[in-house]
Short mmCIF file of C-alpha atoms and ligand atoms in Angstrom, two decimals:
data_model
loop_
_atom_site.label_atom_id
_atom_site.label_comp_id
_atom_site.label_asym_id
_atom_site.label_seq_id
_atom_site.Cartn_x
_atom_site.Cartn_y
_atom_site.Cartn_z
CA MET A 296 -9.21 21.59 8.34
CA ARG A 297 -9.24 23.38 11.66
CA LEU A 298 -7.73 21.20 14.35
CA SER A 299 -10.34 22.29 16.92
CA LYS A 300 -13.01 20.78 14.65
CA TYR A 301 -11.02 17.68 13.70
CA PHE A 302 -10.70 14.37 15.51
CA LEU A 303 -7.06 13.72 16.31
CA PRO A 304 -6.71 11.75 19.54
CA VAL A 305 -2.90 11.92 19.91
CA SER A 306 -1.12 10.51 22.92
CA LYS A 307 2.28 11.01 24.52
CA ASP A 308 2.49 7.56 26.00
CA VAL A 309 4.25 4.80 24.18
CA PRO A 310 1.75 1.94 24.12
CA ALA A 311 3.12 -1.04 26.00
CA ASP A 312 1.85 -3.69 23.59
CA ALA A 313 3.24 -2.09 20.42
CA ALA A 314 6.61 -3.63 19.58
CA ILE A 315 7.69 -1.68 16.52
CA ALA A 316 7.96 2.03 15.70
CA SER A 317 5.20 2.16 13.09
CA HIS A 318 2.69 0.50 15.39
CA GLN A 319 3.60 2.80 18.28
CA LEU A 320 3.45 5.89 16.08
CA MET A 321 0.14 4.97 14.47
CA LEU A 322 -1.41 4.58 17.92
CA ARG A 323 0.21 7.72 19.31
CA ALA A 324 -0.73 9.82 16.27
CA GLY A 325 -4.36 8.75 16.60
CA MET A 326 -4.42 6.97 13.24
CA VAL A 327 -5.96 3.68 14.29
CA ARG A 328 -7.75 2.13 17.21
CA GLN A 329 -7.63 -1.58 17.85
CA ASN A 330 -10.93 -3.40 18.13
CA GLY A 331 -9.65 -6.95 18.51
CA ALA A 332 -6.49 -8.83 17.61
CA GLY A 333 -5.52 -7.65 14.12
CA ILE A 334 -8.72 -5.63 13.64
CA TYR A 335 -8.62 -1.85 13.55
CA SER A 336 -10.78 1.20 13.12
CA TRP A 337 -9.15 3.74 10.86
CA LEU A 338 -9.44 7.10 12.59
CA PRO A 339 -9.57 10.25 10.41
CA LEU A 340 -5.80 10.80 10.10
CA GLY A 341 -5.08 7.15 9.33
CA HIS A 342 -7.99 6.99 6.96
CA ARG A 343 -6.60 9.91 4.94
CA VAL A 344 -3.28 8.10 4.45
CA LEU A 345 -5.02 4.85 3.56
CA ARG A 346 -7.04 6.67 0.87
CA LYS A 347 -3.93 8.38 -0.52
CA ILE A 348 -2.11 5.06 -0.88
CA GLU A 349 -5.18 3.45 -2.37
CA GLN A 350 -5.43 6.23 -4.95
CA ILE A 351 -1.80 5.88 -6.04
CA VAL A 352 -2.30 2.15 -6.45
CA ARG A 353 -5.50 2.76 -8.42
CA GLU A 354 -3.84 5.25 -10.77
CA GLU A 355 -0.91 2.95 -11.46
CA MET A 356 -3.16 -0.05 -12.07
CA ASN A 357 -5.28 1.98 -14.47
CA ARG A 358 -2.20 3.24 -16.26
CA ALA A 359 -1.14 -0.39 -16.82
CA GLY A 360 -4.51 -1.18 -18.37
CA ALA A 361 -6.21 -2.95 -15.46
CA VAL A 362 -9.92 -2.27 -14.93
CA GLU A 363 -11.40 -1.58 -11.50
CA MET A 364 -14.45 -3.33 -10.07
CA LEU A 365 -15.61 -4.40 -6.63
CA MET A 366 -16.28 -7.88 -5.29
CA PRO A 367 -17.93 -8.67 -1.95
CA THR A 368 -16.08 -9.43 1.27
CA LEU A 369 -18.37 -12.38 2.09
CA GLN A 370 -18.37 -15.23 -0.35
CA GLN A 371 -20.28 -18.48 -0.81
CA ALA A 372 -18.19 -21.54 -0.06
CA ASP A 373 -19.34 -23.35 -3.22
CA LEU A 374 -16.81 -21.75 -5.57
CA TRP A 375 -14.01 -22.66 -3.18
CA ARG A 376 -15.20 -26.25 -3.21
CA GLU A 377 -14.94 -26.17 -7.00
CA SER A 378 -11.32 -25.04 -6.92
CA GLY A 379 -10.50 -27.42 -4.09
CA ARG A 380 -9.26 -24.66 -1.82
CA TYR A 381 -12.14 -24.76 0.68
CA ASP A 382 -10.42 -27.62 2.46
CA ASP A 383 -6.86 -26.69 1.53
CA TYR A 384 -6.87 -23.15 2.86
CA GLY A 385 -7.01 -24.24 6.49
CA ALA A 386 -7.58 -22.31 9.68
CA GLU A 387 -6.66 -18.94 8.17
CA MET A 388 -10.04 -18.87 6.46
CA LEU A 389 -12.84 -17.42 8.54
CA ARG A 390 -15.83 -19.65 7.93
CA ILE A 391 -19.34 -18.43 8.57
CA THR A 392 -22.76 -20.04 8.32
CA ASP A 393 -25.81 -18.00 7.33
CA ARG A 394 -29.36 -18.47 8.66
CA HIS A 395 -30.06 -21.08 5.97
CA GLU A 396 -27.07 -23.11 7.15
CA ARG A 397 -25.18 -22.21 3.97
CA ASP A 398 -21.41 -22.20 4.27
CA MET A 399 -19.87 -18.83 3.66
CA LEU A 400 -16.50 -17.26 4.25
CA TYR A 401 -14.89 -13.87 4.60
CA GLY A 402 -12.66 -13.70 1.50
CA PRO A 403 -8.92 -14.05 2.18
CA THR A 404 -8.34 -13.56 -1.59
CA ASN A 405 -10.52 -13.70 -4.70
CA GLU A 406 -9.19 -16.06 -7.38
CA GLU A 407 -12.36 -18.19 -7.29
CA LEU A 408 -14.83 -15.31 -7.35
CA ILE A 409 -13.15 -13.52 -10.21
CA THR A 410 -12.77 -16.75 -12.21
CA ASP A 411 -16.52 -17.22 -11.84
CA VAL A 412 -17.18 -13.67 -13.07
CA PHE A 413 -14.83 -14.28 -15.97
CA ARG A 414 -16.30 -17.60 -17.09
CA SER A 415 -19.82 -16.16 -16.95
CA PHE A 416 -19.11 -13.36 -19.41
CA VAL A 417 -15.97 -13.93 -21.43
CA LYS A 418 -16.21 -16.47 -24.21
CA SER A 419 -13.82 -15.40 -26.95
CA TYR A 420 -10.12 -14.75 -27.37
CA ARG A 421 -11.12 -11.37 -28.80
CA GLN A 422 -12.00 -10.16 -25.31
CA LEU A 423 -8.47 -10.84 -24.06
CA PRO A 424 -6.20 -9.83 -22.50
CA LEU A 425 -8.22 -8.79 -19.50
CA ASN A 426 -7.05 -7.63 -16.09
CA LEU A 427 -9.67 -6.91 -13.43
CA TYR A 428 -8.89 -5.59 -9.99
CA HIS A 429 -10.50 -4.34 -6.85
CA ILE A 430 -9.44 -2.74 -3.59
CA GLN A 431 -11.30 -4.51 -0.85
CA TRP A 432 -11.00 -5.71 2.74
CA LYS A 433 -9.77 -9.22 3.29
CA PHE A 434 -9.80 -11.42 6.34
CA ARG A 435 -7.19 -13.97 7.28
CA ASP A 436 -7.36 -15.52 10.69
CA GLU A 437 -3.61 -15.18 11.12
CA ILE A 438 -2.14 -17.32 13.87
CA ARG A 439 0.00 -14.39 15.03
CA PRO A 440 -1.53 -11.03 14.13
CA ARG A 441 1.10 -8.49 15.13
CA PHE A 442 2.87 -5.23 14.47
CA GLY A 443 -0.42 -3.37 14.13
CA VAL A 444 -1.67 -3.06 10.58
CA MET A 445 1.40 -4.88 9.21
CA ARG A 446 0.01 -8.29 9.96
CA GLY A 447 -3.65 -7.73 10.59
CA ARG A 448 -6.51 -10.16 10.38
CA GLU A 449 -8.71 -7.71 8.53
CA PHE A 450 -6.64 -5.76 6.01
CA LEU A 451 -7.10 -3.77 2.83
CA MET A 452 -5.65 -5.35 -0.29
CA LYS A 453 -5.57 -4.39 -3.93
CA ASP A 454 -5.90 -7.61 -5.85
CA ALA A 455 -5.75 -7.83 -9.61
CA TYR A 456 -6.40 -10.88 -11.79
CA SER A 457 -5.19 -11.31 -15.35
CA PHE A 458 -6.71 -13.58 -17.98
CA ASP A 459 -4.82 -14.57 -21.10
CA ILE A 460 -5.05 -16.97 -23.99
CA ASP A 461 -1.72 -18.69 -23.36
CA ALA A 462 1.42 -18.67 -21.25
CA GLU A 463 3.22 -16.20 -23.51
CA ALA A 464 0.41 -13.62 -23.31
CA ALA A 465 0.16 -14.22 -19.55
CA ARG A 466 3.87 -13.43 -19.23
CA ARG A 467 3.21 -10.02 -20.79
CA SER A 468 0.41 -9.37 -18.29
CA TYR A 469 2.78 -10.35 -15.48
CA GLN A 470 5.42 -7.93 -16.78
CA LYS A 471 2.91 -5.09 -16.83
CA MET A 472 2.03 -5.64 -13.20
CA PHE A 473 5.71 -5.99 -12.30
CA CYS A 474 6.41 -2.54 -13.78
CA ALA A 475 3.22 -0.95 -12.44
CA TYR A 476 4.21 -2.08 -8.94
CA LEU A 477 7.63 -0.47 -9.22
CA ASN A 478 6.00 2.81 -10.24
CA ALA A 479 3.36 2.68 -7.50
CA PHE A 480 5.86 2.05 -4.69
CA ASP A 481 8.22 4.66 -6.08
CA ARG A 482 5.46 7.27 -5.95
CA MET A 483 5.01 6.43 -2.26
CA GLY A 484 8.67 7.24 -1.63
CA LEU A 485 9.63 3.58 -1.23
CA THR A 486 12.36 1.47 -2.79
CA ALA A 487 10.61 -1.86 -3.25
CA ILE A 488 12.80 -4.68 -4.49
CA PRO A 489 11.23 -7.51 -6.48
CA MET A 490 12.45 -10.86 -5.18
CA LYS A 491 11.88 -14.41 -6.28
CA ALA A 492 9.34 -15.83 -3.89
CA ASP A 493 7.41 -18.91 -2.89
CA PRO A 494 3.84 -18.87 -4.27
CA GLY A 495 2.37 -20.52 -1.11
CA PRO A 496 -1.38 -21.21 -1.07
CA ILE A 497 -2.04 -19.10 -4.18
CA GLY A 498 -0.04 -21.59 -6.25
CA GLY A 499 1.82 -21.41 -9.56
CA ASP A 500 5.46 -21.46 -10.55
CA LEU A 501 6.39 -17.82 -11.13
CA SER A 502 6.16 -15.37 -8.29
CA HIS A 503 7.82 -12.20 -7.01
CA GLU A 504 7.47 -10.47 -3.70
CA PHE A 505 8.06 -6.72 -3.54
CA ILE A 506 10.10 -6.02 -0.46
CA ILE A 507 11.04 -2.84 1.34
CA LEU A 508 14.06 -3.20 3.56
CA ALA A 509 13.45 -2.56 7.26
CA ASP A 510 15.06 -4.02 10.38
CA THR A 511 11.64 -4.86 11.78
CA GLY A 512 10.52 -6.70 8.64
CA GLU A 513 9.16 -10.21 9.05
CA SER A 514 11.06 -11.78 6.15
CA ALA A 515 14.76 -12.53 5.85
CA VAL A 516 15.80 -11.40 2.37
CA PHE A 517 18.94 -11.53 0.25
CA CYS A 518 19.82 -9.40 -2.74
CA ASP A 519 22.45 -7.73 -4.83
CA LYS A 520 23.10 -4.15 -3.73
CA ALA A 521 22.76 -2.97 -7.34
CA LEU A 522 19.00 -3.40 -6.99
CA LEU A 523 18.79 -0.53 -4.53
CA ASP A 524 19.82 1.98 -7.18
CA ILE A 525 17.74 1.11 -10.24
CA PRO A 526 15.18 3.86 -10.85
CA ALA A 527 11.51 2.93 -11.33
CA PRO A 528 10.35 2.76 -14.96
CA GLY A 529 8.42 6.01 -14.47
CA ALA A 530 5.24 7.56 -15.79
CA ASP A 531 6.48 7.55 -19.39
CA LEU A 532 6.61 3.79 -19.64
CA ASP A 533 4.56 2.52 -22.57
CA PHE A 534 2.64 -0.44 -21.21
CA ASP A 535 1.86 -1.65 -24.72
CA SER A 536 5.54 -2.03 -25.53
CA ASP A 537 7.70 -5.08 -24.82
CA LEU A 538 8.57 -4.83 -21.12
CA THR A 539 10.99 -7.77 -21.06
CA ALA A 540 14.08 -5.54 -20.88
CA GLU A 541 12.55 -3.41 -18.12
CA MET A 542 11.92 -6.51 -16.04
CA GLU A 543 15.31 -8.05 -16.80
CA LYS A 544 17.04 -4.90 -15.66
CA ARG A 545 16.14 -6.19 -12.21
CA THR A 546 15.79 -9.94 -12.53
CA GLN A 547 19.39 -10.19 -13.81
CA TYR A 548 20.50 -9.52 -10.22
CA TYR A 549 20.25 -11.93 -7.35
CA ALA A 550 17.24 -11.30 -5.10
CA ALA A 551 15.30 -13.88 -3.11
CA THR A 552 13.27 -14.29 0.04
CA ASP A 553 14.46 -16.93 2.50
CA GLU A 554 12.21 -19.67 1.07
CA LYS A 555 13.85 -19.28 -2.35
CA HIS A 556 17.31 -18.37 -1.12
CA ASP A 557 20.27 -20.03 -2.82
CA GLU A 558 23.22 -19.57 -0.49
CA ALA A 559 25.80 -20.59 -3.10
CA ALA A 560 24.54 -18.10 -5.69
CA PHE A 561 24.45 -15.35 -3.09
CA GLU A 562 27.93 -16.13 -1.79
CA ALA A 563 29.23 -15.95 -5.36
CA LEU A 564 28.50 -12.21 -5.37
CA PRO A 565 31.33 -9.88 -4.37
CA LYS A 566 31.11 -9.33 -0.59
CA GLU A 567 30.35 -5.61 -0.94
CA GLN A 568 27.38 -6.38 -3.18
CA GLN A 569 25.73 -8.78 -0.74
CA VAL A 570 22.71 -7.42 1.10
CA ALA A 571 21.35 -9.81 3.73
CA ALA A 572 18.61 -7.94 5.50
CA ARG A 573 15.07 -8.02 6.76
CA GLY A 574 12.18 -6.81 4.71
CA ILE A 575 8.47 -6.04 4.61
CA GLU A 576 6.46 -7.65 1.84
CA VAL A 577 4.27 -4.91 0.40
CA GLY A 578 3.24 -6.70 -2.78
CA HIS A 579 3.20 -10.18 -4.23
CA ILE A 580 2.54 -11.27 -7.81
CA PHE A 581 1.84 -14.74 -9.15
CA TYR A 582 1.53 -16.53 -12.46
CA PHE A 583 -0.36 -19.76 -11.93
CA GLY A 584 -1.38 -20.83 -15.44
CA THR A 585 -4.48 -22.99 -15.40
CA LYS A 586 -4.56 -23.73 -11.66
CA TYR A 587 -8.03 -22.18 -11.29
CA SER A 588 -9.35 -22.29 -14.85
CA GLU A 589 -9.00 -26.07 -14.99
CA PRO A 590 -11.07 -27.10 -11.96
CA MET A 591 -13.50 -24.23 -12.53
CA ASN A 592 -13.70 -24.83 -16.26
CA ALA A 593 -12.92 -21.30 -17.39
CA SER A 594 -12.19 -21.65 -21.06
CA ILE A 595 -12.58 -19.53 -24.15
CA GLN A 596 -12.74 -19.98 -27.87
CA THR A 597 -9.43 -19.52 -29.68
CA SER A 598 -8.97 -17.92 -33.11
CA GLU A 599 -8.94 -21.44 -34.59
CA GLY A 600 -12.33 -22.16 -33.04
CA ASP A 601 -10.94 -24.56 -30.38
CA LYS A 602 -11.57 -24.30 -26.68
CA ALA A 603 -8.67 -23.36 -24.44
CA LEU A 604 -8.29 -22.95 -20.70
CA ILE A 605 -7.31 -19.44 -19.78
CA HIS A 606 -3.94 -18.68 -18.15
CA GLY A 607 -4.19 -16.65 -15.02
CA GLY A 608 -2.14 -14.54 -12.68
CA SER A 609 -2.95 -12.63 -9.53
CA TYR A 610 -1.31 -9.55 -8.14
CA GLY A 611 -1.67 -8.25 -4.60
CA ILE A 612 -0.66 -5.05 -2.85
CA GLY A 613 -1.05 -4.69 0.90
CA VAL A 614 -2.66 -1.25 1.00
CA SER A 615 -3.18 -1.12 4.77
CA ARG A 616 0.19 -2.78 5.45
CA LEU A 617 1.82 -0.01 3.41
CA VAL A 618 0.70 2.60 5.93
CA GLY A 619 2.84 0.86 8.54
CA GLY A 620 5.57 0.03 6.03
CA ILE A 621 6.00 3.65 4.98
CA ILE A 622 6.27 4.73 8.62
CA GLU A 623 8.88 2.03 9.29
CA ALA A 624 10.89 3.46 6.39
CA SER A 625 10.35 7.09 7.34
CA HIS A 626 10.31 8.28 10.94
CA ASP A 627 12.56 9.71 13.64
CA TYR A 628 12.46 9.91 17.43
CA LYS A 629 9.88 12.69 17.30
CA GLY A 630 7.43 10.97 15.04
CA ILE A 631 6.38 10.15 11.51
CA ILE A 632 7.92 11.79 8.42
CA TRP A 633 5.38 11.41 5.63
CA PRO A 634 6.59 11.38 2.03
CA ASP A 635 4.65 14.14 0.24
CA ALA A 636 2.55 11.83 -1.92
CA VAL A 637 0.90 9.98 0.97
CA ALA A 638 0.83 12.66 3.67
CA PRO A 639 -2.56 13.08 5.34
CA PHE A 640 -2.23 16.86 4.96
CA ASP A 641 0.41 18.79 3.04
CA VAL A 642 0.91 21.56 5.58
CA GLY A 643 0.45 21.99 9.31
CA LEU A 644 -0.31 25.62 10.11
CA ILE A 645 0.49 26.57 13.69
CA SER A 646 -0.80 29.70 15.35
CA LEU A 647 1.50 30.59 18.24
CA ARG A 648 -0.99 33.01 19.77
CA PRO A 649 -4.57 32.42 18.68
CA LYS A 650 -5.91 35.13 20.98
CA ASP A 651 -3.76 37.86 19.39
CA ASP A 652 -5.89 39.53 16.69
CA ALA A 653 -2.99 40.32 14.36
CA VAL A 654 -1.71 36.72 14.57
CA ALA A 655 -5.21 35.31 14.07
CA THR A 656 -5.69 37.50 10.98
CA ALA A 657 -2.32 36.50 9.52
CA CYS A 658 -3.10 32.82 10.15
CA GLU A 659 -6.50 33.08 8.50
CA GLU A 660 -4.88 34.74 5.52
CA ALA A 661 -2.30 31.96 5.28
CA TYR A 662 -4.98 29.27 5.72
CA VAL A 663 -7.01 30.70 2.85
CA ALA A 664 -3.98 31.19 0.58
CA LEU A 665 -2.68 27.66 1.14
CA THR A 666 -6.10 26.12 0.68
CA GLU A 667 -6.76 28.12 -2.48
CA ALA A 668 -3.42 26.92 -3.83
CA GLY A 669 -4.85 23.41 -3.67
CA LEU A 670 -3.00 22.30 -0.54
CA ASP A 671 -4.50 20.28 2.29
CA VAL A 672 -3.92 22.22 5.48
CA LEU A 673 -4.32 21.19 9.08
CA TYR A 674 -4.66 24.46 10.96
CA ASP A 675 -3.88 24.33 14.67
CA GLU A 676 -5.79 27.38 15.96
CA ARG A 677 -6.37 25.86 19.40
CA ASP A 678 -5.50 27.78 22.51
CA GLU A 679 -2.69 25.46 23.58
CA ARG A 680 0.96 25.81 24.56
CA PRO A 681 3.28 26.18 21.53
CA GLY A 682 5.40 23.28 22.82
CA ALA A 683 2.44 20.92 22.74
CA LYS A 684 1.45 22.11 19.29
CA PHE A 685 4.94 21.54 17.90
CA ALA A 686 5.11 18.10 19.48
CA THR A 687 1.82 17.13 17.85
CA MET A 688 2.96 18.38 14.44
CA GLU A 689 6.26 16.53 14.71
CA LEU A 690 4.43 13.38 15.76
CA ILE A 691 1.94 13.40 12.88
CA GLY A 692 4.75 14.22 10.47
CA LEU A 693 3.19 16.51 7.85
CA PRO A 694 5.79 17.43 5.20
CA TRP A 695 5.60 21.17 5.94
CA GLN A 696 4.99 23.20 9.07
CA MET A 697 4.12 26.87 8.84
CA THR A 698 4.30 28.76 12.11
CA ILE A 699 2.94 32.25 12.67
CA GLY A 700 3.50 34.30 15.83
CA PRO A 701 3.60 37.95 16.91
CA LYS A 702 7.26 38.49 15.92
CA GLY A 703 6.73 37.15 12.43
CA VAL A 704 3.61 39.23 11.96
CA GLU A 705 5.61 42.34 12.87
CA LYS A 706 8.30 41.43 10.32
CA GLY A 707 5.78 40.31 7.70
CA VAL A 708 7.09 36.73 7.58
CA VAL A 709 6.07 33.19 8.44
CA GLU A 710 8.34 30.39 9.57
CA LEU A 711 8.42 27.44 7.23
CA LYS A 712 9.89 24.11 8.24
CA ARG A 713 10.45 20.99 6.20
CA ARG A 714 9.74 18.01 8.46
CA GLU A 715 12.11 15.70 6.63
CA THR A 716 15.25 17.83 6.96
CA GLY A 717 14.32 20.10 9.85
CA GLU A 718 15.38 23.09 7.71
CA THR A 719 13.54 26.26 8.63
CA SER A 720 13.31 29.62 6.92
CA GLU A 721 11.58 32.89 7.66
CA LEU A 722 10.00 34.34 4.59
CA PRO A 723 6.92 36.20 3.34
CA LEU A 724 3.79 34.08 2.88
CA ALA A 725 3.91 34.25 -0.93
CA GLU A 726 7.47 32.92 -0.97
CA ALA A 727 6.63 30.19 1.50
CA LEU A 728 3.77 29.16 -0.71
CA ALA A 729 6.05 29.05 -3.76
CA MET A 730 8.54 26.92 -1.84
CA ILE A 731 5.85 24.42 -0.86
CA LYS A 732 4.46 24.30 -4.38
CA GLY A 733 7.98 23.82 -5.71
CA GLY A 734 8.21 20.66 -3.64
CA ARG A 735 10.88 21.81 -1.25
N1 5CA B 147 -4.28 -13.47 -4.35
C1 5CA B 147 -2.94 -13.06 -4.17
C2 5CA B 147 -2.59 -11.88 -4.97
S1 5CA B 147 -3.94 -10.88 -5.30
C3 5CA B 147 -2.63 -12.84 -2.69
O1 5CA B 147 -3.51 -12.95 -1.87
N2 5CA B 147 -1.40 -12.56 -2.40
S2 5CA B 147 -0.77 -12.39 -0.94
O2 5CA B 147 -1.25 -13.40 -0.07
O3 5CA B 147 0.62 -12.34 -1.08
O4 5CA B 147 -1.27 -11.02 -0.37
C4 5CA B 147 -1.02 -9.84 -1.09
C5 5CA B 147 -0.45 -8.77 -0.20
O5 5CA B 147 -1.36 -8.50 0.87
C6 5CA B 147 0.85 -9.13 0.50
O6 5CA B 147 1.95 -8.88 -0.33
C7 5CA B 147 0.83 -8.24 1.71
O7 5CA B 147 1.38 -6.96 1.38
C8 5CA B 147 -0.63 -8.10 2.01
N3 5CA B 147 -1.02 -8.94 3.16
C9 5CA B 147 -1.11 -10.29 3.19
N4 5CA B 147 -1.47 -10.72 4.41
C10 5CA B 147 -1.61 -9.61 5.18
C11 5CA B 147 -1.98 -9.38 6.55
N5 5CA B 147 -2.28 -10.38 7.37
N6 5CA B 147 -2.01 -8.09 7.00
C12 5CA B 147 -1.72 -7.07 6.17
N7 5CA B 147 -1.39 -7.23 4.89
C13 5CA B 147 -1.33 -8.47 4.39
#
C-alpha cells in the first residue's frame, strides 16, 4: 500500500479527552474516530488490526472444534421474555420498537437466540457435543463508556455457545474453550491469566475471566506469580484428548478477580509470589448448566430414549477491546509497538528522497520484493520531511521499518529497524528480507 493513496489521518496532538495511552494512540494513529459516547468508526489502519485479531480468534475457535455462523445484531424481545432476561437485564439493554410496535433490542449477548436455533434443529444426543460461535457487534448501553474501545457501547465480540448432554460433557467443552483462549491470546503476544470470576448477568456457577495485567486496567486482580510463566498449550494440543491436566496446570494456583477474591488464601502465598495488580478482561467463559435450556425448553433425546435438558456454556472474547488491550501492553513514548501477528502492516518502507530517481528505483524494487515475499508493506513515498515520516512510522508501530536514502543506494544497502528493540542494521535488500522472514 502506497501511503499517498492510503487514508491515515495521524495527529501529533494528544487528545484532551483520552485518559489512557491506548486511547490516545488509537486516536493519534488514525485508527478510530468517535461518533458518540462509546461508538466508533474503524478507520483503515484500525480496521486492519481488528480483522487480524478476529482471524486469530477464528482460527483458534475452529481448531478447538467450534463452528462459525452469524446471528443478527437486532433481536426480537420475545425470546428474552422466555428466558426472563428481558426485564432482568436492565438499562444496559438498548430497546427499540419497530414500525409495528414490536419490541426489539440490539443484542448485548446471544444466549437466547442461539438456544432458539439449537432447539429448532437439534433433537438427538447423537448431534452433540456442539459449539457454535459468531463474531458480531454487540451493544451495551454502558453507564460509563470510557477508555476508547476498551469499554465501548458498540463493540465486537466473539461469542461461542456449547451444548452438551450433561454436566460432565459440558465440563469438557469448557476445558476446550479454556485452552483455545490461552492459545489465541498467546498468538497475539499477550499473557492472559485465567482467573476465577463472578458470572454476573450471564449466570451459572463456573466462570473464568482472562486477564492481561495493565496499570490502566479496570479490574483489581490477585494471582500467584507462577501463572505469569506457564506457556500456552500451543498448536499441537489435541482437543480430543483429556484437557483436565492442561487446565489444572493453571487452576492449581491462586487467581481471582476482586469479586471472587479470598484475602486469606492470597495472604497464605509467600510474599514474593503475590501479584496484586490491575487487569483488562479480554475474555470471559461461563458454564451455566440449564439456566437457558430450562425456561426455553431446549431438550434432546438421550441414548435411553428419555428427554434431557441440555447443559450450556458461553464463551466471550472482546475482539475490539483487544485492540486497545494490546496497545496498553505494548507501546512506548513514541507510539504503538505491534506484535507481529496483529500488526496492520508487517513493514513500513520509507523513502528518504522520493524525488531522487536512484532512490525511487531502489524503493520500488524493495516494495516489489517485500510484497512478493508475502509481506504487507506500507510504503511512504510521499514528498515529506524524513523527520515527519519517521515520527509517523514510530507512532503507528509497524514491526519493521526499512529506510532507503541516497547514501544507502550508493552502498547497495537498506536500513532495517526493528520497532520493538530499536535495533538497526544496514544490509543488502536480500538479507533484510531474510531477516524479516526469519522473524527478527
Ligand atoms: N455471553 C457471554 C459470553 S459469550 C458474555 O457476554 N460475556 S461478557 O459479558 O463477559 O463479555 C465477553 C467479553 O466481551 C468480555 O470479556 C470483554 O472482553 C468484552 N466486553 C464486554 N463488554 C464490553 C464493552 N463494553 N466494550 C468492549 N468490550 C466489552
